[in-house]
XYZ file of C-alpha atoms in Angstrom:
676
model
C 0.000 0.000 0.000
C 2.893 2.329 0.832
C 4.438 1.603 -2.569
C 1.129 2.280 -4.321
C 0.712 5.620 -2.558
C 4.274 6.602 -3.477
C 3.634 5.718 -7.139
C 0.549 7.943 -7.105
C 2.606 10.742 -5.615
C 5.316 10.264 -8.254
C 2.632 10.550 -10.905
C 1.476 13.822 -9.385
C 5.036 15.191 -9.483
C 5.317 13.992 -13.104
C 2.180 15.841 -14.181
C 2.681 18.948 -12.002
C 5.489 21.500 -12.287
C 8.119 19.356 -13.969
C 10.962 21.837 -13.662
C 10.464 22.075 -9.897
C 9.382 18.508 -9.166
C 11.419 16.200 -11.443
C 13.912 15.305 -8.714
C 11.096 14.633 -6.239
C 9.377 12.455 -8.852
C 12.497 10.278 -9.340
C 13.189 10.114 -5.603
C 9.584 9.145 -4.856
C 9.421 6.361 -7.480
C 12.721 4.940 -6.195
C 11.237 4.821 -2.665
C 8.130 3.116 -4.047
C 10.208 0.480 -5.829
C 12.301 -0.108 -2.695
C 9.144 -0.586 -0.643
C 7.597 -3.066 -3.093
C 8.953 -3.673 -6.596
C 6.170 -3.852 -9.206
C 6.214 -3.577 -13.050
C 4.022 -0.482 -12.801
C 6.699 1.195 -10.673
C 9.460 0.274 -13.113
C 7.357 1.498 -16.053
C 6.757 4.824 -14.239
C 10.482 5.136 -13.481
C 11.319 4.637 -17.177
C 8.771 7.298 -17.999
C 10.390 9.746 -15.553
C 13.888 8.939 -16.814
C 12.802 9.562 -20.393
C 11.325 12.890 -19.295
C 14.590 13.821 -17.567
C 16.570 12.894 -20.710
C 18.509 10.103 -19.022
C 21.111 8.136 -20.949
C 20.298 5.020 -22.983
C 22.347 2.938 -20.574
C 20.414 4.148 -17.531
C 17.101 3.589 -19.264
C 18.141 0.153 -20.540
C 19.033 -0.935 -16.973
C 15.556 0.118 -15.798
C 13.873 -1.658 -18.696
C 15.829 -4.890 -18.240
C 14.806 -4.978 -14.572
C 11.298 -5.752 -15.807
C 12.576 -9.157 -16.883
C 13.718 -10.057 -13.360
C 10.216 -10.990 -12.211
C 9.186 -14.602 -11.974
C 6.790 -15.858 -14.661
C 7.636 -13.029 -17.080
C 4.913 -14.123 -19.513
C 2.358 -12.792 -17.002
C 3.792 -9.326 -17.549
C 3.873 -9.450 -21.331
C 1.569 -6.450 -21.699
C 3.997 -4.365 -19.595
C 6.848 -5.432 -21.846
C 4.964 -4.414 -24.953
C 3.842 -1.097 -23.457
C 7.410 -0.361 -22.374
C 8.684 -1.054 -25.880
C 6.131 1.328 -27.373
C 7.044 3.978 -24.786
C 10.726 3.740 -25.649
C 10.109 4.005 -29.386
C 7.665 6.872 -28.958
C 10.463 8.766 -27.209
C 12.978 8.033 -29.991
C 14.931 5.446 -27.988
C 14.830 2.955 -30.864
C 18.055 1.175 -30.025
C 16.984 0.582 -26.412
C 13.463 -0.339 -27.440
C 14.377 -2.891 -30.113
C 17.102 -4.365 -27.934
C 14.623 -4.757 -25.099
C 12.081 -6.337 -27.478
C 14.683 -8.760 -28.780
C 15.561 -9.759 -25.192
C 11.858 -10.304 -24.437
C 11.558 -12.583 -27.497
C 14.519 -14.642 -26.325
C 13.208 -14.912 -22.743
C 9.712 -15.907 -23.870
C 10.746 -18.142 -26.756
C 9.102 -21.113 -25.071
C 5.821 -19.209 -24.448
C 2.709 -19.479 -26.640
C 2.357 -15.719 -26.233
C 5.654 -14.894 -27.895
C 3.763 -14.283 -31.122
C 2.463 -11.011 -29.679
C 6.023 -9.819 -29.295
C 6.880 -10.805 -32.843
C 3.875 -8.988 -34.233
C 4.562 -5.846 -32.228
C 8.113 -5.948 -33.520
C 6.769 -6.262 -37.069
C 4.314 -3.375 -36.619
C 7.047 -1.146 -35.221
C 9.368 -1.987 -38.094
C 6.635 -1.248 -40.604
C 6.053 2.134 -38.997
C 9.708 2.847 -39.666
C 9.453 1.604 -43.305
C 11.751 -1.331 -42.572
C 9.844 -3.548 -45.008
C 12.750 -5.826 -45.817
C 13.395 -6.627 -42.144
C 9.696 -7.306 -41.720
C 9.715 -9.741 -44.653
C 12.652 -11.594 -43.102
C 10.829 -11.896 -39.785
C 7.594 -13.037 -41.485
C 9.498 -15.682 -43.413
C 11.034 -16.878 -40.124
C 7.602 -16.989 -38.491
C 6.232 -18.802 -41.556
C 9.012 -21.370 -41.422
C 8.325 -21.991 -37.733
C 4.595 -22.129 -38.396
C 4.975 -24.855 -40.998
C 7.494 -26.665 -38.800
C 4.774 -27.242 -36.226
C 5.155 -24.100 -34.136
C 1.803 -22.665 -35.173
C 0.617 -19.284 -33.981
C -2.498 -19.142 -31.803
C -5.721 -18.260 -33.650
C -6.002 -14.681 -32.338
C -2.362 -13.906 -33.030
C -2.667 -15.401 -36.524
C -5.666 -13.163 -37.244
C -3.642 -10.194 -36.020
C -0.850 -11.170 -38.413
C -3.320 -11.485 -41.324
C -4.618 -7.985 -40.570
C -1.074 -6.596 -40.576
C -0.311 -8.280 -43.900
C -3.587 -7.204 -45.508
C -3.210 -3.614 -44.342
C 0.289 -3.481 -45.740
C -0.940 -4.997 -49.042
C -3.838 -2.564 -49.239
C -1.509 0.373 -48.653
C 0.702 -0.751 -51.523
C -2.366 -1.352 -53.702
C -3.529 2.200 -53.084
C -0.074 3.408 -54.059
C -0.370 1.321 -57.275
C 2.566 -0.833 -56.210
C 0.790 -4.018 -57.238
C 3.782 -6.368 -57.206
C 4.529 -5.429 -53.595
C 0.853 -5.710 -52.642
C 0.719 -9.185 -54.158
C 3.737 -10.277 -52.140
C 2.053 -9.270 -48.864
C -1.131 -11.096 -49.877
C 0.932 -14.153 -50.785
C 2.459 -14.123 -47.276
C -1.076 -14.202 -45.881
C -2.014 -17.053 -48.215
C 0.989 -19.048 -47.048
C -0.414 -19.213 -43.495
C -3.539 -21.042 -44.725
C -3.150 -24.802 -44.205
C -3.969 -26.923 -47.244
C -7.716 -27.434 -47.519
C -8.595 -24.937 -44.790
C -10.705 -22.107 -46.183
C -13.212 -19.521 -45.043
C -14.802 -16.329 -46.380
C -11.568 -14.464 -45.689
C -9.805 -16.947 -47.933
C -12.209 -16.063 -50.790
C -11.625 -12.371 -50.117
C -7.871 -12.921 -50.115
C -8.043 -14.638 -53.504
C -10.111 -11.781 -54.901
C -7.503 -9.303 -53.686
C -4.752 -11.328 -55.309
C -6.755 -11.458 -58.539
C -7.087 -7.665 -58.471
C -3.324 -7.338 -58.228
C -2.810 -9.735 -61.129
C -5.292 -7.766 -63.255
C -3.292 -4.587 -62.764
C -0.124 -6.509 -63.551
C -1.745 -7.765 -66.791
C -1.314 -11.368 -65.638
C -4.858 -12.332 -66.535
C -4.427 -16.112 -66.413
C -3.180 -15.950 -62.826
C -5.947 -13.501 -61.979
C -8.473 -15.945 -63.397
C -7.038 -18.823 -61.348
C -7.217 -16.760 -58.161
C -10.772 -15.549 -58.646
C -11.934 -19.046 -59.576
C -10.649 -20.179 -56.176
C -12.715 -17.393 -54.616
C -15.754 -18.412 -56.663
C -15.633 -21.943 -55.276
C -16.265 -20.647 -51.760
C -18.096 -17.361 -52.353
C -19.699 -17.392 -55.812
C -22.656 -15.225 -54.801
C -20.429 -12.395 -53.659
C -20.659 -9.341 -55.925
C -16.912 -8.669 -55.571
C -16.187 -12.129 -56.977
C -18.422 -11.573 -59.988
C -17.035 -8.088 -60.579
C -13.484 -9.401 -60.783
C -14.582 -12.178 -63.160
C -16.179 -9.421 -65.228
C -12.994 -7.331 -65.275
C -10.927 -10.303 -66.411
C -13.388 -11.119 -69.221
C -13.389 -7.504 -70.424
C -9.588 -7.283 -70.216
C -9.374 -10.427 -72.331
C -11.801 -8.961 -74.867
C -14.201 -11.876 -74.343
C -17.594 -10.231 -74.882
C -19.705 -13.330 -74.191
C -18.018 -13.981 -70.835
C -18.229 -10.300 -69.962
C -21.965 -10.215 -70.694
C -22.475 -13.353 -68.596
C -20.556 -11.690 -65.757
C -22.726 -8.572 -66.039
C -25.796 -10.795 -65.769
C -24.288 -12.349 -62.653
C -23.702 -8.869 -61.213
C -27.326 -8.033 -61.950
C -28.405 -11.153 -60.086
C -26.333 -10.095 -57.099
C -27.994 -6.695 -57.085
C -31.457 -8.189 -57.541
C -30.947 -10.556 -54.632
C -29.595 -7.769 -52.412
C -26.437 -9.674 -51.493
C -24.947 -8.402 -48.225
C -22.235 -5.812 -48.767
C -18.707 -6.299 -47.518
C -15.678 -4.102 -47.186
C -12.859 -5.096 -49.494
C -9.300 -3.910 -48.720
C -8.949 -2.536 -52.214
C -12.362 -0.939 -52.565
C -14.358 1.535 -50.560
C -17.615 0.344 -49.147
C -20.130 0.989 -51.891
C -23.659 0.001 -52.820
C -24.193 -3.031 -55.019
C -25.634 -0.890 -57.827
C -22.410 1.098 -57.907
C -20.700 -2.034 -59.241
C -22.877 -1.742 -62.333
C -21.658 1.820 -62.779
C -18.046 0.700 -62.356
C -18.656 -2.144 -64.797
C -19.972 0.243 -67.438
C -17.018 2.561 -66.963
C -14.491 -0.286 -67.159
C -16.144 -1.715 -70.289
C -16.036 1.662 -72.030
C -12.403 2.169 -71.101
C -11.673 -1.159 -72.790
C -13.768 -0.544 -75.892
C -16.576 -2.972 -74.977
C -19.639 -0.873 -75.822
C -22.079 -3.781 -75.899
C -21.037 -4.786 -72.385
C -21.231 -1.173 -71.193
C -24.751 -0.860 -72.578
C -25.981 -3.909 -70.684
C -24.350 -2.668 -67.476
C -25.997 0.726 -67.856
C -29.368 -0.895 -68.554
C -29.176 -2.777 -65.261
C -27.954 0.344 -63.472
C -30.938 2.335 -64.737
C -33.213 -0.503 -63.656
C -31.964 -0.973 -60.101
C -30.421 2.260 -58.888
C -32.415 4.263 -56.364
C -30.339 7.364 -57.065
C -32.418 9.414 -59.520
C -29.445 11.419 -60.768
C -27.499 8.216 -61.371
C -30.428 6.700 -63.279
C -30.739 9.740 -65.530
C -26.983 9.754 -66.206
C -27.130 6.048 -67.072
C -30.018 6.624 -69.481
C -28.217 9.524 -71.154
C -25.090 7.403 -71.581
C -27.164 4.577 -73.053
C -28.821 6.915 -75.530
C -25.531 8.459 -76.619
C -23.883 5.049 -77.069
C -26.676 3.601 -79.207
C -27.034 6.767 -81.294
C -23.321 6.586 -82.091
C -23.774 2.966 -83.196
C -26.806 3.431 -85.446
C -25.457 6.621 -87.014
C -23.238 4.414 -89.199
C -26.088 2.192 -90.422
C -26.615 2.871 -94.125
C -27.216 -0.604 -95.555
C -30.860 -1.375 -96.206
C -30.330 -4.860 -94.786
C -29.441 -3.256 -91.462
C -32.691 -1.310 -91.228
C -34.236 -3.976 -89.017
C -31.295 -3.590 -86.622
C -31.759 0.177 -86.689
C -35.465 -0.166 -85.891
C -34.696 -2.514 -82.995
C -32.209 -0.015 -81.585
C -34.705 2.806 -82.040
C -37.203 0.776 -80.021
C -34.629 0.460 -77.235
C -33.990 4.203 -77.359
C -37.731 4.797 -77.139
C -37.945 2.616 -74.033
C -35.103 4.510 -72.350
C -36.612 7.908 -73.098
C -39.955 6.657 -71.760
C -38.170 5.480 -68.628
C -36.565 8.903 -68.242
C -39.955 10.572 -68.639
C -41.423 8.367 -65.921
C -38.544 9.313 -63.607
C -38.586 13.090 -64.125
C -42.390 13.259 -64.139
C -42.709 11.496 -60.776
C -43.737 13.734 -57.845
C -40.526 13.016 -55.907
C -38.242 14.051 -58.782
C -38.274 17.705 -57.779
C -37.546 16.725 -54.186
C -34.469 14.707 -55.114
C -33.106 17.197 -57.668
C -32.638 20.937 -57.560
C -35.028 22.866 -59.794
C -32.228 23.828 -62.157
C -30.958 20.261 -62.525
C -34.487 18.898 -62.952
C -35.305 21.473 -65.648
C -32.080 20.760 -67.515
C -32.753 17.024 -67.461
C -36.305 17.476 -68.773
C -35.080 19.743 -71.557
C -32.327 17.302 -72.532
C -34.681 14.351 -72.880
C -37.291 16.513 -74.654
C -34.775 17.552 -77.286
C -33.322 14.076 -77.706
C -36.822 12.646 -78.215
C -37.388 15.253 -80.929
C -34.063 14.511 -82.632
C -34.678 10.765 -82.566
C -38.151 11.254 -84.030
C -36.598 13.101 -86.942
C -34.402 10.066 -87.641
C -37.325 7.619 -87.834
C -38.940 8.652 -91.092
C -38.919 5.005 -92.236
C -40.572 3.714 -89.065
C -43.670 5.820 -88.530
C -44.966 4.217 -85.339
C -41.659 4.807 -83.526
C -41.424 8.327 -84.961
C -44.911 9.105 -83.654
C -44.069 7.743 -80.193
C -40.916 9.869 -80.012
C -42.859 12.998 -80.972
C -45.511 12.228 -78.368
C -42.786 11.683 -75.755
C -41.205 15.004 -76.670
C -44.643 16.593 -76.294
C -45.201 15.008 -72.877
C -41.780 16.105 -71.679
C -42.387 19.632 -72.953
C -45.518 19.773 -70.800
C -43.219 19.622 -67.766
C -41.368 22.723 -68.978
C -42.382 26.338 -68.340
C -45.046 27.510 -70.804
C -42.960 29.647 -73.123
C -43.534 30.438 -76.775
C -40.665 28.219 -77.944
C -42.037 25.301 -75.936
C -45.549 25.855 -77.306
C -44.212 25.873 -80.864
C -42.432 22.599 -80.131
C -45.621 21.092 -78.686
C -47.570 22.185 -81.753
C -45.086 20.575 -84.119
C -44.938 17.359 -82.090
C -48.696 16.863 -82.231
C -48.825 17.840 -85.893
C -46.173 15.239 -86.748
C -47.858 12.616 -84.568
C -51.148 13.242 -86.380
C -49.413 12.909 -89.756
C -47.757 9.638 -88.689
C -50.997 8.124 -87.374
C -52.785 9.198 -90.534
C -50.206 7.476 -92.726
C -50.319 4.366 -90.531
C -54.102 4.401 -90.869
C -53.831 4.646 -94.660
C -51.559 1.619 -94.817
C -53.266 -0.536 -92.183
C -54.913 -3.683 -93.577
C -56.800 -4.551 -90.402
C -60.020 -2.540 -90.130
C -59.889 -2.124 -86.342
C -56.257 -1.063 -86.451
C -57.018 1.406 -89.235
C -59.864 2.912 -87.190
C -57.638 3.142 -84.121
C -54.866 4.969 -85.982
C -57.271 7.406 -87.635
C -58.997 8.110 -84.316
C -55.629 8.876 -82.708
C -54.819 11.201 -85.598
C -58.017 13.168 -84.919
C -57.153 13.394 -81.213
C -53.720 14.802 -82.041
C -55.318 17.309 -84.447
C -57.640 18.599 -81.721
C -54.783 18.911 -79.234
C -52.621 20.714 -81.767
C -55.435 23.106 -82.675
C -55.734 24.171 -79.019
C -52.034 25.061 -78.959
C -52.375 26.981 -82.234
C -55.155 29.048 -80.636
C -52.980 29.758 -77.588
C -50.165 30.933 -79.847
C -52.593 33.262 -81.600
C -53.607 34.747 -78.279
C -50.010 35.542 -77.333
C -49.446 37.316 -80.621
C -48.000 34.688 -82.955
C -49.481 36.040 -86.185
C -46.778 34.748 -88.499
C -47.955 32.897 -91.588
C -48.250 29.312 -90.486
C -49.545 26.405 -92.606
C -50.382 24.378 -89.507
C -54.097 25.219 -89.512
C -54.463 24.148 -93.129
C -52.626 20.902 -92.442
C -54.744 20.202 -89.373
C -57.862 20.768 -91.438
C -56.596 18.443 -94.135
C -55.652 15.704 -91.636
C -58.983 15.895 -89.838
C -61.018 15.782 -93.044
C -59.081 12.794 -94.368
C -59.323 10.864 -91.100
C -63.026 11.537 -90.688
C -63.699 10.746 -94.329
C -61.990 7.365 -94.005
C -63.875 6.719 -90.760
C -67.160 7.783 -92.389
C -67.548 10.169 -89.448
C -70.942 11.949 -89.441
C -69.272 15.138 -88.144
C -67.370 15.613 -91.401
C -69.798 18.261 -92.790
C -69.305 20.425 -89.707
C -65.534 20.366 -90.316
C -66.159 21.592 -93.863
C -68.342 24.401 -92.544
C -65.392 25.553 -90.433
C -63.157 25.308 -93.475
C -65.247 27.757 -95.522
C -64.908 30.308 -92.712
C -61.124 30.294 -92.915
C -59.757 33.543 -94.397
C -56.827 32.170 -96.391
C -57.682 28.926 -98.112
C -54.947 27.665 -100.405
C -55.693 25.853 -103.659
C -53.227 23.099 -102.769
C -55.108 22.307 -99.564
C -58.450 22.335 -101.380
C -57.189 20.025 -104.103
C -55.673 17.682 -101.538
C -58.957 17.568 -99.632
C -60.749 16.682 -102.837
C -58.280 13.879 -103.391
C -58.414 12.368 -99.911
C -62.210 12.345 -99.664
C -62.233 10.174 -102.783
C -59.544 7.725 -101.632
C -61.078 4.361 -100.651
C -62.684 3.607 -98.313
C -63.812 7.272 -98.397
C -66.136 8.344 -101.210
C -67.509 11.877 -100.981
C -67.808 13.153 -104.565
C -69.957 16.165 -103.608
C -67.371 17.353 -101.088
C -64.637 16.834 -103.656
C -66.535 18.831 -106.269
C -67.255 21.599 -103.788
C -63.598 22.006 -102.808
C -62.395 21.819 -106.408
C -64.904 24.464 -107.446
C -63.485 26.726 -104.767
C -59.937 26.027 -105.948
C -60.862 26.742 -109.599
C -62.500 29.985 -108.501
C -59.335 31.036 -106.707
C -57.230 30.261 -109.776
C -59.511 32.330 -112.029
C -59.461 35.280 -109.620
C -55.694 35.653 -109.882
C -54.133 38.360 -112.037
C -52.116 35.659 -113.749
C -53.238 32.072 -114.001
C -50.924 29.148 -113.429
C -52.338 27.134 -116.319
C -50.549 23.948 -115.326
C -52.122 23.899 -111.850
C -55.447 25.214 -113.095
C -55.683 22.575 -115.844
C -54.899 19.798 -113.372
C -57.549 21.050 -110.937
C -60.130 21.382 -113.715
C -59.300 17.892 -114.940
C -60.001 16.462 -111.470
C -63.280 18.374 -111.145
C -64.605 17.239 -114.540
C -63.500 13.651 -113.927
C -65.424 13.547 -110.658
C -68.460 15.304 -112.144
C -68.455 13.301 -115.364
C -66.634 10.019 -114.782
C -65.829 7.900 -117.830
C -67.684 4.885 -116.464
C -71.010 6.812 -116.227
C -72.787 6.192 -119.553
C -75.846 8.308 -118.924
C -74.848 11.562 -117.212
C -77.508 13.614 -115.508
C -78.548 16.633 -117.576
C -78.188 18.781 -114.485
C -74.555 17.742 -114.204
C -73.960 18.576 -117.861
C -75.415 22.027 -117.324
C -73.277 22.487 -114.208
C -69.967 21.645 -115.846
C -70.669 23.487 -119.120
C -69.533 26.781 -117.656
C -66.242 25.225 -116.574
C -65.532 24.200 -120.176
C -66.352 27.744 -121.257
C -63.992 29.178 -118.632
C -61.299 26.824 -119.858
C -61.747 28.067 -123.451
C -61.424 31.612 -122.177
C -58.186 30.787 -120.343
C -56.822 28.881 -123.361
C -57.500 31.803 -125.658
C -55.306 34.159 -123.643
C -52.539 31.987 -122.188
C -50.294 29.056 -122.871
C -52.301 26.015 -121.959
C -50.852 22.491 -121.848
C -51.726 20.908 -125.210
C -52.365 17.500 -123.698
C -54.971 19.066 -121.390
C -56.644 20.815 -124.363
C -56.801 17.453 -126.111
C -58.334 15.873 -123.019
C -61.001 18.612 -122.711
C -61.787 18.296 -126.409
C -62.097 14.520 -126.131
C -64.271 14.754 -123.039
C -66.676 17.254 -124.648
C -66.749 15.341 -127.945
C -67.409 11.945 -126.317
C -70.207 13.480 -124.261
C -71.790 14.785 -127.471
C -71.333 11.469 -129.299
C -73.060 9.623 -126.456
C -76.027 12.004 -126.700
C -76.035 11.543 -130.487
C -76.277 7.797 -130.000
C -79.243 8.381 -127.721
C -80.945 10.444 -130.455
C -80.551 13.708 -128.535
C -79.247 15.620 -131.539
C -79.532 19.138 -130.121
C -77.535 18.281 -126.979
C -75.127 16.259 -129.092
C -74.566 19.232 -131.405
C -73.922 21.467 -128.378
C -71.211 19.234 -126.872
C -69.662 18.183 -130.173
C -69.559 21.849 -131.160
C -67.772 22.531 -127.873
C -65.255 19.867 -128.759
C -64.650 21.501 -132.179
C -64.028 24.819 -130.407
C -61.225 23.125 -128.418
C -59.995 21.567 -131.684
C -59.133 24.996 -133.034
C -56.569 25.392 -130.209
C -54.768 22.077 -130.786
C -52.128 23.453 -133.137
C -50.190 20.695 -134.893
C -52.553 17.984 -133.612
C -55.576 19.642 -135.198
C -55.188 17.901 -138.566
C -55.257 14.477 -136.921
C -58.795 14.989 -135.645
C -60.358 17.736 -137.805
C -61.556 15.641 -140.799
C -63.372 12.957 -138.846
C -64.840 15.370 -136.293
C -66.094 17.743 -139.006
C -67.828 14.930 -140.864
C -69.543 13.655 -137.733
C -70.545 17.156 -136.712
C -72.108 17.792 -140.167
C -74.008 14.548 -139.790
C -75.379 15.669 -136.405
C -76.400 19.051 -137.820
C -78.077 17.312 -140.775
C -80.073 15.122 -138.428
C -81.200 18.198 -136.542
C -82.368 19.817 -139.817
C -84.251 16.668 -140.853
C -86.016 16.633 -137.485
C -87.135 20.227 -138.034
C -88.544 19.387 -141.504
C -90.237 16.139 -140.504
C -93.980 16.345 -139.687
C -94.882 15.472 -136.141
C -95.930 11.866 -135.470
C -99.623 11.169 -135.025
C -100.673 9.981 -131.620
């Protein structure tokens, strides 16, 4: 008890005013040790001597006195603490000499391993790697000679070796790291394995990969796979080896195995060479590694899985953008017609990814996970890419339509600005055009009706946007309204929609009707299954009227429009035309003669008009209607006078027939009326 009290007092002197109390501290600890010698007292004396700057010899004498106790192995912790104290105070020579003496004294003890490992740790702190390797090789030799280290001490040694290997790995000194891992492997008895053994083999494989020794890396990781195949680190290393070898099939299989690990939520572990990361991050690393090694197909599959499983919205969007860029770069080189099917398949994949992105950014939590600026930029990026991809799908209308609709949906998330509204208008207009064309070409009646109905829906949506643009002052000449009108009329005509007349009523109220639109409407309402001759005639009449009202007449366009009108009004297959129809179209022939007389009219069209009028008259002549026949045949002869060089080919025969008709009319006038 007296000794204990004196030690406490010496401690007080040590921590108090050192300059005034250092002599008292040494004197007090000497008294304590005289009263009752104890390792704590010797340790405190060494501490005081170090503080006083005593000589190495004096300190060594104090340290060696620790070894004078019986059963020194019971005081092993004091020995180790003393060694650390000496080295911390830069008394390396004394400290290592003391440690060496301890090793010799305790050579017979099972606890001597602690001393060896402390010695190794201290040497490593002083960068004495070569000395450490010599000691480890000595320990290893003793271990295999039957002097095995206790389990706890062996684990401590493994930790030292792994930490040293990891440090070298971080410093990219892979050969050195491998040597430390190999030391650890050497302590595993043949056939004895555990999860740490699998981890050790993975670490060795990582070193071999960096050293470009892929066969050895493969051997090591296959050892790990035997005992820990489900571990994501194992599969990731297999993946890296396959990619480094350029083996695409093996790399894809490894990516699938990584995906399975993620899907099954395999427990994470901390690897000495890798920071603790989520399982989905391995998919990101896999994609990056594949790209660095020119394996785009493998990178694409990795990114697909990453986009599927990651809970990090920003990471998902980045993965989708990378996927889109990679596939666009691949299909941009497709020019062969035989590769069109491949291009369409890739476009379908792109469509799926853009749809996925839309679902992510449109979700209510998107704005919570992303800043407003980042969210807006992401929406705009995917909106524009959907537009650009739509423009590349002119040969695949259904995919083109879906891209335009996606661009429209994404634009609805953007602020309502004029540029965005214009984009929305164009998207719906193009979607309507695509559905209309798909409806034209569809062979199945229900599918045709579905496509045409969708086209009408897009037209209505587009028209609303056009009206909004008008309200905000967009008065620029825009053909959109005419196109919307045309699309709606065609779709409703093919659907036999009863609301078609009301659409036409709206058309007549439009201020700037173009002849091209009118002629196109006339054409589409006559395309099977649609058949609306009255609507066609009405629109063509309007177009002809517009042509005739111009200061100069485009005779080529006018003649074509007139041809269509007369063909619909007086089709060749109708043998007995209604007299009302003949009266109606007569004025159009007269207008044509007027135009021909004062402009250059296509000769083939003059010939057609002449033939049409003449044949109409001949038919009436055959029916015995000589007056009507003379009227129409006379009209034909009036066109004949404008035929130029072709006139002689027809003049003789037509003149003879016409004289015959006139003669018959004269005979009828002279003949007495028949009795009833």
